[in-house]
Tab-separated table of C-alpha atoms (C1' of nucleotides) in Angstrom:
chain	number	residue	atom	x	y	z
Y	397	UNK	CA	-23.119	-6.058	-21.327
Y	398	UNK	CA	-19.412	-6.648	-21.024
Y	399	UNK	CA	-18.084	-5.788	-17.588
Y	400	UNK	CA	-16.315	-2.457	-17.186
Y	401	UNK	CA	-12.613	-2.908	-16.649
Y	402	UNK	CA	-11.596	-1.617	-13.250
Y	403	UNK	CA	-9.325	1.335	-12.669
Y	404	UNK	CA	-5.932	0.650	-11.066
Y	405	UNK	CA	-6.126	0.487	-7.283
Y	406	UNK	CA	-5.478	3.760	-5.516
Y	407	UNK	CA	-5.987	5.880	-8.643
Y	408	UNK	CA	-8.758	8.444	-8.977
Y	409	UNK	CA	-10.797	9.272	-12.046
Y	410	UNK	CA	-11.013	12.983	-12.649
Y	411	UNK	CA	-14.446	13.662	-14.091
Y	412	UNK	CA	-14.992	17.300	-15.152
Y	413	UNK	CA	-16.171	18.231	-11.656
Y	414	UNK	CA	-13.060	16.778	-9.997
Y	415	UNK	CA	-10.856	18.211	-12.712
Y	416	UNK	CA	-12.398	21.615	-12.032
Y	417	UNK	CA	-11.371	21.257	-8.390
Y	418	UNK	CA	-7.844	20.286	-9.353
Y	419	UNK	CA	-7.594	23.276	-11.651
Y	420	UNK	CA	-9.043	25.551	-8.983
Y	421	UNK	CA	-6.291	24.401	-6.646
Y	422	UNK	CA	-3.682	24.672	-9.374
Y	423	UNK	CA	-4.783	28.225	-10.165
Y	424	UNK	CA	-4.259	29.341	-6.570
Y	425	UNK	CA	-0.927	27.540	-6.401
Y	426	UNK	CA	0.320	29.187	-9.558
Y	427	UNK	CA	-0.808	32.650	-8.430
Y	428	UNK	CA	0.847	32.393	-5.013
Y	429	UNK	CA	4.047	30.817	-6.320
Y	430	UNK	CA	4.502	33.504	-8.940
Y	431	UNK	CA	3.693	36.245	-6.450
Y	432	UNK	CA	6.856	35.273	-4.588
Y	433	UNK	CA	8.979	35.056	-7.722
Y	434	UNK	CA	9.078	31.289	-8.148
Y	435	UNK	CA	9.342	29.736	-11.620
Y	436	UNK	CA	7.394	26.705	-12.754
Y	437	UNK	CA	9.338	23.641	-13.811
Y	438	UNK	CA	8.716	19.950	-14.316
Y	439	UNK	CA	10.695	16.709	-14.230
Y	440	UNK	CA	9.955	13.335	-15.849
Y	441	UNK	CA	7.418	11.160	-14.073
Y	442	UNK	CA	9.684	8.187	-14.763
Y	443	UNK	CA	13.188	8.184	-13.316
Y	444	UNK	CA	15.927	5.574	-12.989
Y	445	UNK	CA	15.736	3.696	-9.729
Y	446	UNK	CA	19.306	4.761	-8.961
Y	447	UNK	CA	18.175	8.343	-8.377
Y	448	UNK	CA	16.134	7.289	-5.380
Y	449	UNK	CA	18.421	4.539	-4.211
Y	450	UNK	CA	20.950	7.315	-3.680
Y	451	UNK	CA	19.021	9.049	-0.996
Y	452	UNK	CA	15.321	9.065	-0.277
Y	453	UNK	CA	15.457	6.545	2.509
Y	454	UNK	CA	15.255	2.800	2.126
Y	455	UNK	CA	11.590	2.561	3.038
Y	456	UNK	CA	10.407	4.909	0.341
Y	457	UNK	CA	12.305	3.118	-2.393
Y	458	UNK	CA	12.075	-0.507	-1.400
Y	459	UNK	CA	8.497	-0.628	-0.220
Y	460	UNK	CA	6.659	2.340	-1.625
Y	461	UNK	CA	7.960	2.949	-5.111
Y	462	UNK	CA	6.367	1.585	-8.273
Y	463	UNK	CA	9.441	-0.063	-9.757
Y	464	UNK	CA	9.649	-2.061	-12.959
Y	465	UNK	CA	11.905	-3.037	-15.832
Y	466	UNK	CA	11.535	-1.193	-19.084
Y	467	UNK	CA	11.722	-3.123	-22.368
Y	468	UNK	CA	15.468	-2.719	-22.407
Y	469	UNK	CA	15.834	-4.263	-18.968
Y	470	UNK	CA	16.644	-1.063	-17.061
Y	471	UNK	CA	15.068	-0.526	-13.638
Y	472	UNK	CA	12.855	2.545	-13.551
Y	473	UNK	CA	10.517	4.008	-10.952
Y	474	UNK	CA	7.407	6.153	-11.099
Y	475	UNK	CA	8.565	9.098	-9.026
Y	476	UNK	CA	7.501	8.823	-5.355
Y	477	UNK	CA	8.698	12.381	-4.672
Y	478	UNK	CA	10.215	15.273	-6.554
Y	479	UNK	CA	13.183	16.440	-4.517
Y	480	UNK	CA	15.731	13.941	-5.954
Y	481	UNK	CA	14.762	15.011	-9.500
Y	482	UNK	CA	15.190	18.619	-8.422
Y	483	UNK	CA	18.606	17.860	-6.984
Y	484	UNK	CA	19.562	16.061	-10.197
Y	485	UNK	CA	18.434	18.850	-12.496
Y	486	UNK	CA	20.060	21.548	-10.392
Y	487	UNK	CA	23.283	19.539	-10.091
Y	488	UNK	CA	23.440	19.156	-13.902
Y	489	UNK	CA	23.383	22.923	-14.433
Y	490	UNK	CA	24.858	24.102	-11.163
Y	491	UNK	CA	27.274	26.427	-13.002
Y	492	UNK	CA	24.738	28.202	-15.203
Y	493	UNK	CA	21.645	28.648	-13.066
Y	494	UNK	CA	21.402	32.100	-11.475
Y	495	UNK	CA	21.037	31.812	-7.728
Y	496	UNK	CA	19.027	31.879	-5.618
Y	497	UNK	CA	16.959	29.290	-7.472
Y	498	UNK	CA	13.231	29.624	-6.761
Y	499	UNK	CA	11.237	26.859	-8.449
Y	500	UNK	CA	7.779	25.366	-8.070
Y	501	UNK	CA	5.988	22.421	-9.647
Y	502	UNK	CA	2.628	20.629	-9.590
Y	503	UNK	CA	2.216	17.126	-10.945
Y	504	UNK	CA	1.497	13.452	-10.349
Y	505	UNK	CA	3.382	11.151	-7.970
Y	506	UNK	CA	3.054	7.449	-7.212
Y	507	UNK	CA	3.469	5.451	-4.058
Y	508	UNK	CA	2.649	1.790	-3.662
Y	509	UNK	CA	0.822	2.122	-0.365
Y	510	UNK	CA	-2.394	0.769	0.969
Y	511	UNK	CA	-5.050	3.359	0.103
Y	512	UNK	CA	-7.243	4.893	2.786
Y	513	UNK	CA	-8.772	8.251	3.505
Y	514	UNK	CA	-6.348	10.996	2.575
Y	515	UNK	CA	-3.948	8.545	1.004
Y	516	UNK	CA	-3.995	7.187	-2.525
Y	517	UNK	CA	-1.460	5.680	-4.901
Y	518	UNK	CA	-1.496	8.396	-7.508
Y	519	UNK	CA	-1.630	11.884	-6.059
Y	520	UNK	CA	-0.797	15.391	-7.202
Y	521	UNK	CA	1.735	17.416	-5.336
Y	522	UNK	CA	2.801	21.017	-5.172
Y	523	UNK	CA	6.534	21.384	-4.578
Y	524	UNK	CA	8.218	24.697	-3.929
Y	525	UNK	CA	11.943	25.048	-3.257
Y	526	UNK	CA	14.533	27.717	-2.703
Y	527	UNK	CA	18.122	26.665	-3.413
Y	528	UNK	CA	21.383	28.483	-2.922
Y	529	UNK	CA	20.724	30.165	0.404
Y	530	UNK	CA	21.694	29.030	3.863
Y	531	UNK	CA	19.698	31.774	5.495
Y	532	UNK	CA	16.926	30.813	7.869
Y	533	UNK	CA	14.894	33.578	6.275
Y	534	UNK	CA	14.755	31.332	3.207
Y	535	UNK	CA	13.102	28.651	5.360
Y	536	UNK	CA	10.714	31.279	6.690
Y	537	UNK	CA	9.920	32.410	3.156
Y	538	UNK	CA	8.971	28.994	1.769
Y	539	UNK	CA	6.940	28.228	4.879
Y	540	UNK	CA	5.143	31.554	4.501
Y	541	UNK	CA	4.387	30.890	0.843
Y	542	UNK	CA	2.684	27.655	1.828
Y	543	UNK	CA	0.694	29.484	4.514
Y	544	UNK	CA	-0.338	32.089	1.955
Y	545	UNK	CA	-1.719	29.378	-0.253
Y	546	UNK	CA	-3.879	28.006	2.555
Y	547	UNK	CA	-4.990	31.552	3.267
Y	548	UNK	CA	-5.854	32.072	-0.411
Y	549	UNK	CA	-8.044	28.981	-0.270
Y	550	UNK	CA	-9.881	30.578	2.637
Y	551	UNK	CA	-8.387	28.642	5.542
Y	552	UNK	CA	-7.464	30.429	8.765
Y	553	UNK	CA	-4.958	29.929	11.613
Y	554	UNK	CA	-7.931	28.791	13.693
Y	555	UNK	CA	-8.390	25.866	11.315
Y	556	UNK	CA	-4.798	25.026	10.423
Y	557	UNK	CA	-1.586	25.135	12.433
Y	558	UNK	CA	2.011	24.974	11.240
Y	559	UNK	CA	4.255	23.222	13.711
Y	560	UNK	CA	7.901	24.136	13.429
Y	561	UNK	CA	11.120	22.676	14.724
Y	562	UNK	CA	14.781	22.417	13.812
Y	563	UNK	CA	16.593	19.167	13.351
Y	564	UNK	CA	19.975	20.618	14.167
Y	565	UNK	CA	18.575	22.232	17.319
Y	566	UNK	CA	17.022	18.927	18.320
Y	567	UNK	CA	20.314	17.151	17.845
Y	568	UNK	CA	21.927	19.710	20.120
Y	569	UNK	CA	19.180	19.224	22.734
Y	570	UNK	CA	19.468	15.459	22.508
Y	571	UNK	CA	23.212	15.672	23.014
Y	572	UNK	CA	22.551	17.725	26.137
Y	573	UNK	CA	20.659	14.842	27.678
Y	574	UNK	CA	23.322	12.411	26.603
Y	575	UNK	CA	21.624	10.876	23.617
Y	576	UNK	CA	24.238	11.678	20.995
Y	577	UNK	CA	25.512	8.098	21.026
Y	578	UNK	CA	22.199	6.635	19.978
Y	579	UNK	CA	21.515	6.748	16.263
Y	580	UNK	CA	19.544	9.939	15.712
Y	581	UNK	CA	17.235	8.143	13.288
Y	582	UNK	CA	16.112	5.841	16.071
Y	583	UNK	CA	15.554	8.734	18.472
Y	584	UNK	CA	13.651	10.733	15.849
Y	585	UNK	CA	11.511	7.654	15.267
Y	586	UNK	CA	10.747	7.568	18.977
Y	587	UNK	CA	9.941	11.288	19.006
Y	588	UNK	CA	7.581	10.787	16.097
Y	589	UNK	CA	5.571	8.289	18.103
Y	590	UNK	CA	5.091	10.144	21.350
Y	591	UNK	CA	1.520	11.053	20.463
Y	592	UNK	CA	0.661	7.702	18.969
Y	593	UNK	CA	1.729	5.389	21.777
Y	594	UNK	CA	0.608	5.206	25.370
Y	595	UNK	CA	3.097	6.511	27.917
Y	596	UNK	CA	4.054	2.975	28.933
Y	597	UNK	CA	4.497	1.682	25.418
Y	598	UNK	CA	6.493	4.746	24.481
Y	599	UNK	CA	8.780	4.247	27.474
Y	600	UNK	CA	9.201	0.594	26.546
Y	601	UNK	CA	10.170	1.553	22.976
Y	602	UNK	CA	12.612	4.085	24.365
Y	603	UNK	CA	14.211	1.531	26.643
Y	604	UNK	CA	14.475	-0.833	23.674
Y	605	UNK	CA	16.680	1.587	21.736
Y	606	UNK	CA	18.867	2.215	24.776
Y	607	UNK	CA	17.466	5.151	26.735
Y	608	UNK	CA	17.833	5.182	30.508
Y	609	UNK	CA	14.749	5.986	32.606
Y	610	UNK	CA	16.136	9.365	33.520
Y	611	UNK	CA	16.799	10.173	29.870
Y	612	UNK	CA	13.252	9.221	28.967
Y	613	UNK	CA	11.921	11.657	31.519
Y	614	UNK	CA	14.185	14.407	30.221
Y	615	UNK	CA	13.238	13.645	26.622
Y	616	UNK	CA	9.538	13.818	27.421
Y	617	UNK	CA	10.114	17.106	29.202
Y	618	UNK	CA	12.031	18.439	26.203
Y	619	UNK	CA	9.304	17.434	23.768
Y	620	UNK	CA	6.551	19.108	25.743
Y	621	UNK	CA	8.447	22.350	26.388
Y	622	UNK	CA	6.703	24.965	24.228
Y	623	UNK	CA	9.279	27.667	24.963
Y	624	UNK	CA	12.487	25.763	24.266
Y	625	UNK	CA	12.818	27.379	20.814
Y	626	UNK	CA	13.995	30.601	22.479
Y	627	UNK	CA	17.336	28.860	23.045
Y	628	UNK	CA	17.783	28.340	19.298
Y	629	UNK	CA	19.172	31.202	17.289
Y	630	UNK	CA	17.771	29.673	14.091
Y	631	UNK	CA	14.279	29.303	15.450
Y	632	UNK	CA	14.309	32.824	16.897
Y	633	UNK	CA	15.299	34.098	13.454
Y	634	UNK	CA	12.610	31.973	11.837
Y	635	UNK	CA	9.822	33.327	13.999
Y	636	UNK	CA	11.027	36.906	13.551
Y	637	UNK	CA	11.037	36.399	9.778
Y	638	UNK	CA	7.524	34.968	9.549
Y	639	UNK	CA	6.428	37.877	11.739
Y	640	UNK	CA	7.913	40.316	9.223
Y	641	UNK	CA	6.226	38.404	6.405
Y	642	UNK	CA	2.902	38.833	8.167
Y	643	UNK	CA	2.388	35.116	8.785
Y	644	UNK	CA	3.399	34.712	12.419
Y	645	UNK	CA	-0.056	33.662	13.589
Y	646	UNK	CA	0.102	30.461	11.531
Y	647	UNK	CA	3.254	29.120	13.199
Y	648	UNK	CA	3.935	27.405	16.508
Y	649	UNK	CA	7.031	25.717	17.868
Y	650	UNK	CA	6.653	21.992	18.521
Y	651	UNK	CA	9.633	19.845	19.484
Y	652	UNK	CA	7.744	16.695	18.496
Y	653	UNK	CA	7.887	17.535	14.789
Y	654	UNK	CA	10.965	15.997	13.201
Y	655	UNK	CA	9.578	14.792	9.830
Y	656	UNK	CA	10.095	11.369	8.362
Y	657	UNK	CA	12.446	11.888	5.439
Y	658	UNK	CA	16.102	11.241	6.111
Y	659	UNK	CA	17.488	14.169	4.178
Y	660	UNK	CA	16.210	17.033	6.339
Y	661	UNK	CA	19.008	18.886	8.135
Y	662	UNK	CA	17.711	22.142	9.639
Y	663	UNK	CA	14.334	23.818	10.102
Y	664	UNK	CA	11.406	21.436	9.518
Y	665	UNK	CA	7.684	22.184	9.530
Y	666	UNK	CA	4.329	20.676	8.786
Y	667	UNK	CA	0.777	21.972	8.558
Y	668	UNK	CA	-2.205	20.093	9.930
Y	669	UNK	CA	-5.856	20.776	10.615
Y	670	UNK	CA	-6.223	21.911	14.236
Y	671	UNK	CA	-8.290	18.892	15.201
Y	672	UNK	CA	-5.612	16.610	13.744
Y	673	UNK	CA	-8.450	14.751	12.098
Y	674	UNK	CA	-6.500	14.293	8.889
Y	675	UNK	CA	-2.919	13.619	7.930
Y	676	UNK	CA	-0.457	16.451	7.401
Y	677	UNK	CA	-1.616	18.895	4.725
Y	678	UNK	CA	1.947	19.733	3.792
Y	679	UNK	CA	5.442	19.264	5.114
Y	680	UNK	CA	8.918	20.487	4.412
Y	681	UNK	CA	12.218	21.781	5.647
Y	682	UNK	CA	15.876	22.324	4.924
Y	683	UNK	CA	17.934	19.711	3.094
Y	684	UNK	CA	21.425	21.141	2.669
Y	685	UNK	CA	23.231	17.939	1.701
Y	686	UNK	CA	20.933	16.414	-0.889
Y	687	UNK	CA	22.275	18.098	-4.022
Y	688	UNK	CA	25.791	16.972	-3.186
Y	689	UNK	CA	24.475	13.487	-2.418
Y	690	UNK	CA	23.227	12.971	-5.967
Y	691	UNK	CA	26.650	13.938	-7.249
Y	692	UNK	CA	26.562	17.688	-7.588
Y	693	UNK	CA	28.386	20.462	-5.849
Y	694	UNK	CA	27.080	21.328	-2.419
Y	695	UNK	CA	24.078	23.650	-2.651
Y	696	UNK	CA	21.980	24.493	0.409
Y	697	UNK	CA	18.246	24.123	-0.112
Y	698	UNK	CA	14.890	24.381	1.575
Y	699	UNK	CA	11.342	23.638	0.428
Y	700	UNK	CA	8.118	21.762	1.016
Y	701	UNK	CA	5.540	19.542	-0.637
Y	702	UNK	CA	1.757	19.622	-0.434
Y	703	UNK	CA	-0.409	16.781	-1.708
Y	704	UNK	CA	-3.793	17.471	-3.292
Y	705	UNK	CA	-5.770	14.957	-1.239
Y	706	UNK	CA	-5.628	16.226	2.344
Y	707	UNK	CA	-5.878	19.886	1.422
Y	708	UNK	CA	-8.961	18.905	-0.573
Y	709	UNK	CA	-10.535	17.141	2.395
Y	710	UNK	CA	-9.792	20.025	4.746
Y	711	UNK	CA	-11.070	22.658	2.303
Y	712	UNK	CA	-14.200	20.675	1.660
Y	713	UNK	CA	-14.934	20.270	5.348
Y	714	UNK	CA	-14.463	24.003	5.818
Y	715	UNK	CA	-16.954	24.593	2.992
Y	716	UNK	CA	-14.449	26.517	0.916
Y	717	UNK	CA	-14.754	24.800	-2.405
Y	718	UNK	CA	-16.892	26.910	-4.739
Y	719	UNK	CA	-19.526	25.388	-6.980
Y	720	UNK	CA	-17.455	23.899	-9.709
Y	721	UNK	CA	-19.518	22.312	-12.426
Y	722	UNK	CA	-16.621	21.965	-14.802
Y	723	UNK	CA	-18.758	23.638	-17.459
Y	724	UNK	CA	-17.549	26.982	-18.747
Y	725	UNK	CA	-20.040	27.370	-21.552
Y	726	UNK	CA	-21.783	30.739	-21.515
Y	727	UNK	CA	-24.305	30.223	-24.268
Y	728	UNK	CA	-26.202	27.264	-25.660
Y	729	UNK	CA	-27.432	27.740	-29.196
Y	730	UNK	CA	-30.443	25.481	-29.587
Y	731	UNK	CA	-31.247	23.656	-32.780
Y	732	UNK	CA	-34.884	24.110	-33.709
Y	733	UNK	CA	-34.977	21.671	-36.615
Y	734	UNK	CA	-32.546	19.967	-38.965
Y	735	UNK	CA	-32.882	22.689	-41.584
Y	736	UNK	CA	-31.743	25.319	-39.081
Y	737	UNK	CA	-28.375	23.640	-38.569
Y	738	UNK	CA	-26.436	26.095	-40.696
Y	739	UNK	CA	-28.179	29.121	-39.224
Y	740	UNK	CA	-27.467	27.931	-35.685
Y	741	UNK	CA	-23.838	27.284	-36.475
Y	742	UNK	CA	-23.482	30.729	-37.987
Y	743	UNK	CA	-24.932	32.245	-34.830
Y	744	UNK	CA	-22.476	30.316	-32.713
Y	745	UNK	CA	-19.638	31.428	-34.923
Y	746	UNK	CA	-20.553	35.092	-34.505
Y	747	UNK	CA	-20.746	34.717	-30.749
Y	748	UNK	CA	-17.416	32.903	-30.610
Y	749	UNK	CA	-15.873	35.678	-32.662
Y	750	UNK	CA	-16.747	37.923	-29.721
Y	751	UNK	CA	-14.738	35.553	-27.515
Y	752	UNK	CA	-17.736	33.880	-25.920
Y	753	UNK	CA	-17.852	30.195	-24.989
Y	754	UNK	CA	-20.626	28.713	-27.085
Y	755	UNK	CA	-21.994	25.280	-27.781
Y	756	UNK	CA	-24.607	24.219	-30.291
Y	757	UNK	CA	-27.046	21.448	-29.441
Y	758	UNK	CA	-26.212	18.746	-31.958
Y	759	UNK	CA	-29.649	17.208	-32.502
Y	760	UNK	CA	-32.994	18.791	-33.323
Y	761	UNK	CA	-34.769	17.307	-30.310
Y	762	UNK	CA	-37.533	19.050	-28.347
Y	763	UNK	CA	-36.610	22.464	-27.067
Y	764	UNK	CA	-37.653	21.160	-23.706
Y	765	UNK	CA	-34.751	18.767	-23.724
Y	766	UNK	CA	-32.293	21.309	-24.983
Y	767	UNK	CA	-33.183	23.835	-22.297
Y	768	UNK	CA	-33.127	21.155	-19.677
Y	769	UNK	CA	-29.612	20.347	-20.756
Y	770	UNK	CA	-28.621	24.008	-20.455
Y	771	UNK	CA	-30.130	24.136	-17.004
Y	772	UNK	CA	-28.331	21.033	-15.791
Y	773	UNK	CA	-25.007	22.182	-17.133
Y	774	UNK	CA	-25.429	25.580	-15.536
Y	775	UNK	CA	-25.176	27.393	-18.863
Y	776	UNK	CA	-26.493	30.915	-18.196
Y	777	UNK	CA	-27.938	31.781	-21.619
Y	778	UNK	CA	-29.814	29.938	-24.351
Y	779	UNK	CA	-30.362	31.261	-27.851
Y	780	UNK	CA	-33.376	30.101	-29.827
Y	781	UNK	CA	-33.642	30.468	-33.567
Y	782	UNK	CA	-36.883	29.159	-35.038
Y	783	UNK	CA	-39.205	30.038	-37.935
Y	784	UNK	CA	-40.731	33.059	-36.150
Y	785	UNK	CA	-37.335	34.551	-35.407
Y	786	UNK	CA	-36.059	33.830	-38.900
Y	787	UNK	CA	-39.054	35.622	-40.466
Y	788	UNK	CA	-38.316	38.822	-38.606
Y	789	UNK	CA	-34.531	38.477	-38.756
Y	790	UNK	CA	-34.334	38.173	-34.990
Y	791	UNK	CA	-33.259	35.635	-32.386
Y	792	UNK	CA	-34.566	34.905	-28.891
Y	793	UNK	CA	-32.193	35.011	-25.973
Y	794	UNK	CA	-33.253	33.360	-22.755
Y	795	UNK	CA	-31.652	34.021	-19.390
Y	796	UNK	CA	-32.089	30.722	-17.577
Y	797	UNK	CA	-31.774	31.882	-14.022
Y	798	UNK	CA	-34.384	34.646	-14.241
Y	799	UNK	CA	-36.447	33.025	-16.955
Y	800	UNK	CA	-36.508	36.319	-18.863
Y	801	UNK	CA	-36.512	36.057	-22.613
Y	802	UNK	CA	-35.807	38.798	-25.144
Y	803	UNK	CA	-36.107	39.109	-28.864
Y	804	UNK	CA	-33.109	40.868	-30.319
Y	805	UNK	CA	-32.249	41.665	-33.890
Y	806	UNK	CA	-29.823	39.305	-35.542
Y	807	UNK	CA	-27.312	42.132	-35.919
Y	808	UNK	CA	-27.637	43.160	-32.273
Y	809	UNK	CA	-27.220	39.649	-30.879
Y	810	UNK	CA	-23.640	39.961	-29.647
Y	811	UNK	CA	-24.318	43.263	-27.901
Y	812	UNK	CA	-27.517	41.922	-26.331
Y	813	UNK	CA	-25.819	38.786	-25.097
Y	814	UNK	CA	-22.897	40.714	-23.666
Y	815	UNK	CA	-25.163	42.991	-21.662
Y	816	UNK	CA	-27.074	40.019	-20.258
Y	817	UNK	CA	-23.828	38.311	-19.244
Y	818	UNK	CA	-22.616	41.558	-17.722
Y	819	UNK	CA	-25.691	41.773	-15.542
Y	820	UNK	CA	-25.015	38.225	-14.501
Y	821	UNK	CA	-21.419	38.663	-13.376
Y	822	UNK	CA	-22.163	41.877	-11.499
Y	823	UNK	CA	-25.150	40.466	-9.638
I	1173	G	C1'	3.314	-5.502	3.797
I	1174	U	C1'	0.164	-6.865	8.811
I	1175	G	C1'	-4.628	-6.863	11.648
I	1176	C	C1'	-9.928	-5.544	11.910
I	1177	C	C1'	-14.644	-3.802	9.513
I	1178	U	C1'	-17.702	-3.178	5.063
I	1179	G	C1'	-19.364	-4.360	-0.289
I	1180	U	C1'	-27.366	-4.842	-2.344
I	1181	A	C1'	-30.163	-0.292	-8.734
I	1182	G	C1'	-26.214	5.366	-11.447
I	1183	C	C1'	-26.213	7.515	-5.857
I	1184	U	C1'	-27.824	6.945	-0.426
I	1185	C	C1'	-29.744	2.872	1.951
I	1186	A	C1'	-33.810	-1.203	3.498
I	1187	A	C1'	-34.817	-6.640	3.347
I	1188	U	C1'	-37.029	-10.154	10.796
I	1189	C	C1'	-34.770	-16.756	12.349
I	1190	G	C1'	-31.445	-18.630	5.813
I	1191	G	C1'	-37.538	-18.631	2.645
I	1192	U	C1'	-36.826	-16.603	-3.567
I	1193	A	C1'	-34.706	-8.451	-3.483
I	1194	G	C1'	-37.505	-2.862	-2.033
I	1195	A	C1'	-37.631	2.694	-1.059
I	1196	G	C1'	-35.930	7.704	-1.782
I	1197	C	C1'	-33.045	10.467	-5.077
I	1198	G	C1'	-31.448	10.217	-10.207
I	1199	C	C1'	-32.625	8.931	-15.235
I	1200	C	C1'	-36.561	8.400	-19.223
I	1201	G	C1'	-41.710	9.496	-20.759
I	1202	C	C1'	-46.415	12.126	-20.328
I	1203	A	C1'	-49.398	16.468	-18.481
I	1204	C	C1'	-46.489	20.717	-21.643
I	1205	U	C1'	-46.010	18.473	-30.264
I	1206	G	C1'	-41.773	26.675	-29.640
I	1207	U	C1'	-39.215	26.732	-23.610
I	1208	G	C1'	-35.617	24.376	-18.350
I	1209	G	C1'	-36.202	24.602	-12.754
I	1210	C	C1'	-41.499	23.482	-9.396
I	1211	U	C1'	-45.675	19.941	-9.225
I	1212	G	C1'	-48.525	15.436	-10.482
I	1213	C	C1'	-48.724	10.681	-12.859
I	1214	G	C1'	-46.309	6.633	-15.314
I	1215	G	C1'	-41.831	3.943	-16.686
I	1216	U	C1'	-36.562	2.196	-16.755
I	1217	G	C1'	-33.871	0.175	-13.417
I	1218	G	C1'	-30.117	-5.859	-10.085
I	1219	U	C1'	-25.878	-12.395	-12.241
I	1220	U	C1'	-26.816	-8.711	-4.207
I	1221	G	C1'	-18.342	-6.851	-6.063
I	1222	U	C1'	-16.319	-11.602	-8.268
I	1223	G	C1'	-15.442	-17.065	-7.913
I	1224	G	C1'	-16.302	-21.389	-5.244
I	1225	G	C1'	-18.649	-24.157	-1.016
I	1226	U	C1'	-22.672	-25.660	2.729
I	1227	U	C1'	-28.173	-26.160	2.262
I	1228	C	C1'	-34.454	-28.417	-0.093
I	1229	A	C1'	-33.453	-23.053	-0.214
I	1230	A	C1'	-28.014	-18.036	0.396
I	1231	G	C1'	-28.196	-10.784	-0.065
I	1232	U	C1'	-28.009	-13.457	4.762
I	1233	C	C1'	-23.590	-18.937	6.720
I	1234	C	C1'	-18.200	-20.678	5.219
I	1235	C	C1'	-13.580	-20.107	2.059
I	1236	A	C1'	-10.891	-17.433	-1.593
I	1237	U	C1'	-10.288	-13.069	-4.385
I	1238	C	C1'	-11.014	-7.886	-5.699
I	1239	A	C1'	-12.364	-3.011	-3.954
I	1240	G	C1'	-13.284	0.652	-0.032
I	1241	G	C1'	-12.833	2.205	5.243
I	1242	C	C1'	-10.083	2.058	10.209
I	1243	A	C1'	-5.461	1.031	12.830
I	1244	C	C1'	-0.200	-0.271	12.152
I	1245	C	C1'	3.683	1.131	8.814
I	1246	C	C1'	4.957	5.302	6.095
I	1247	C	C1'	4.072	10.003	4.454
I	1248	A	C1'	1.738	14.604	0.611
RNA sequence: GUGCCUGUAGCUCAAUCGGUAGAGCGCCGCACUGUGGCUGCGGUGGUUGUGGGUUCAAGUCCCAUCAGGCACCCCA
């Protein structure tokens, strides 16, 4: 046997069962997004490298993007994130698009990273953005939409927490303790690591970027102060807004959350499982300068992204994923013998005309095998048409779960099948 | 891109000190030639990830490589 060629590292094969999960997720995403008035859109998966070079942060482009030359010699990248494409498309039609712009999208992204649990090279991401409003209530709205999605999946505030902060407020706080001279990127990097490093190592890193001992103490105090948000008008507004939207219980202030991407300017947030066992489920915030940075007019914007991998792990652990076989067939029409092929196909055709999902077993193998197949696929009904049935112009309908089998007249088949399926869905 | 750990049947795993690969589940068949699940019996299953090396002998030791996991990095 020739060896099977391996899949590309970090990619996942979506067999029907996995595809059913992805579609289950997609269905919830679509329903929630539309409920809040967002419109679906999509960008190319391939973009010119220049688009990302403009903004996303050096790390993302230089080390994590799949970059290559096309046949004409131009440098292109498999998109590592969607926001630059969004900024590009909005900038191109800035004059004609009615504002506010509420858009959502779900599609594949690529990052050349080392795969591990919760992190792969090709992943699917839900993006939802609101452009054209500077209001903090816009930040609260997108954050609430993401919380609604988690709620729709069956997760609760006991299982997931949204941690919220504001970059502009943090910059103000940092200035208060005399850190405005130090590059804010470096300080944000330090803030990001407070939970990952030991106290000594963290202090050493802080000293390395120029913080005095006293400043380190004040910074630590700032980061652990759970009530500091009350001094921020924006954050007060944010929490009032999520309260009005009925989502307050999902959100907590946390000064340690600053988010990695360079382009965030205002409110930032991320959702994680309470035990912090996994990576962030989703993350987002305000990015008021990005549209202008890719060459458009200045348009304020806020939004978030949620990858499919971590939310899948968290949902699975919480036991929320329904039985998804990936099989939607309602009826299997068995094939008793070769010479019944036409009769069986006609039966299937009648059933399909009534909008039922029907498959015909393609080979006249033992009924045993055909029913076994129906059982394994989770097909609820099997129809048998053999010589006995043909003689009396009837067919047999078997309900797999109960084992009950009925003879119905050929003409009454559709009605009989419908009533059996009805009993099934209501039970 | 860096460090550490792990790769044995389709899946989950065994195999003592280096001694010539085994179980459960699955799959196939039969009991049951017009009826699935449950049960019983039988069968199929492998270049031990791949390539080299050491050895009389390698699943086991060594090197390389690929893949997965953990940490770093980064982030969905």
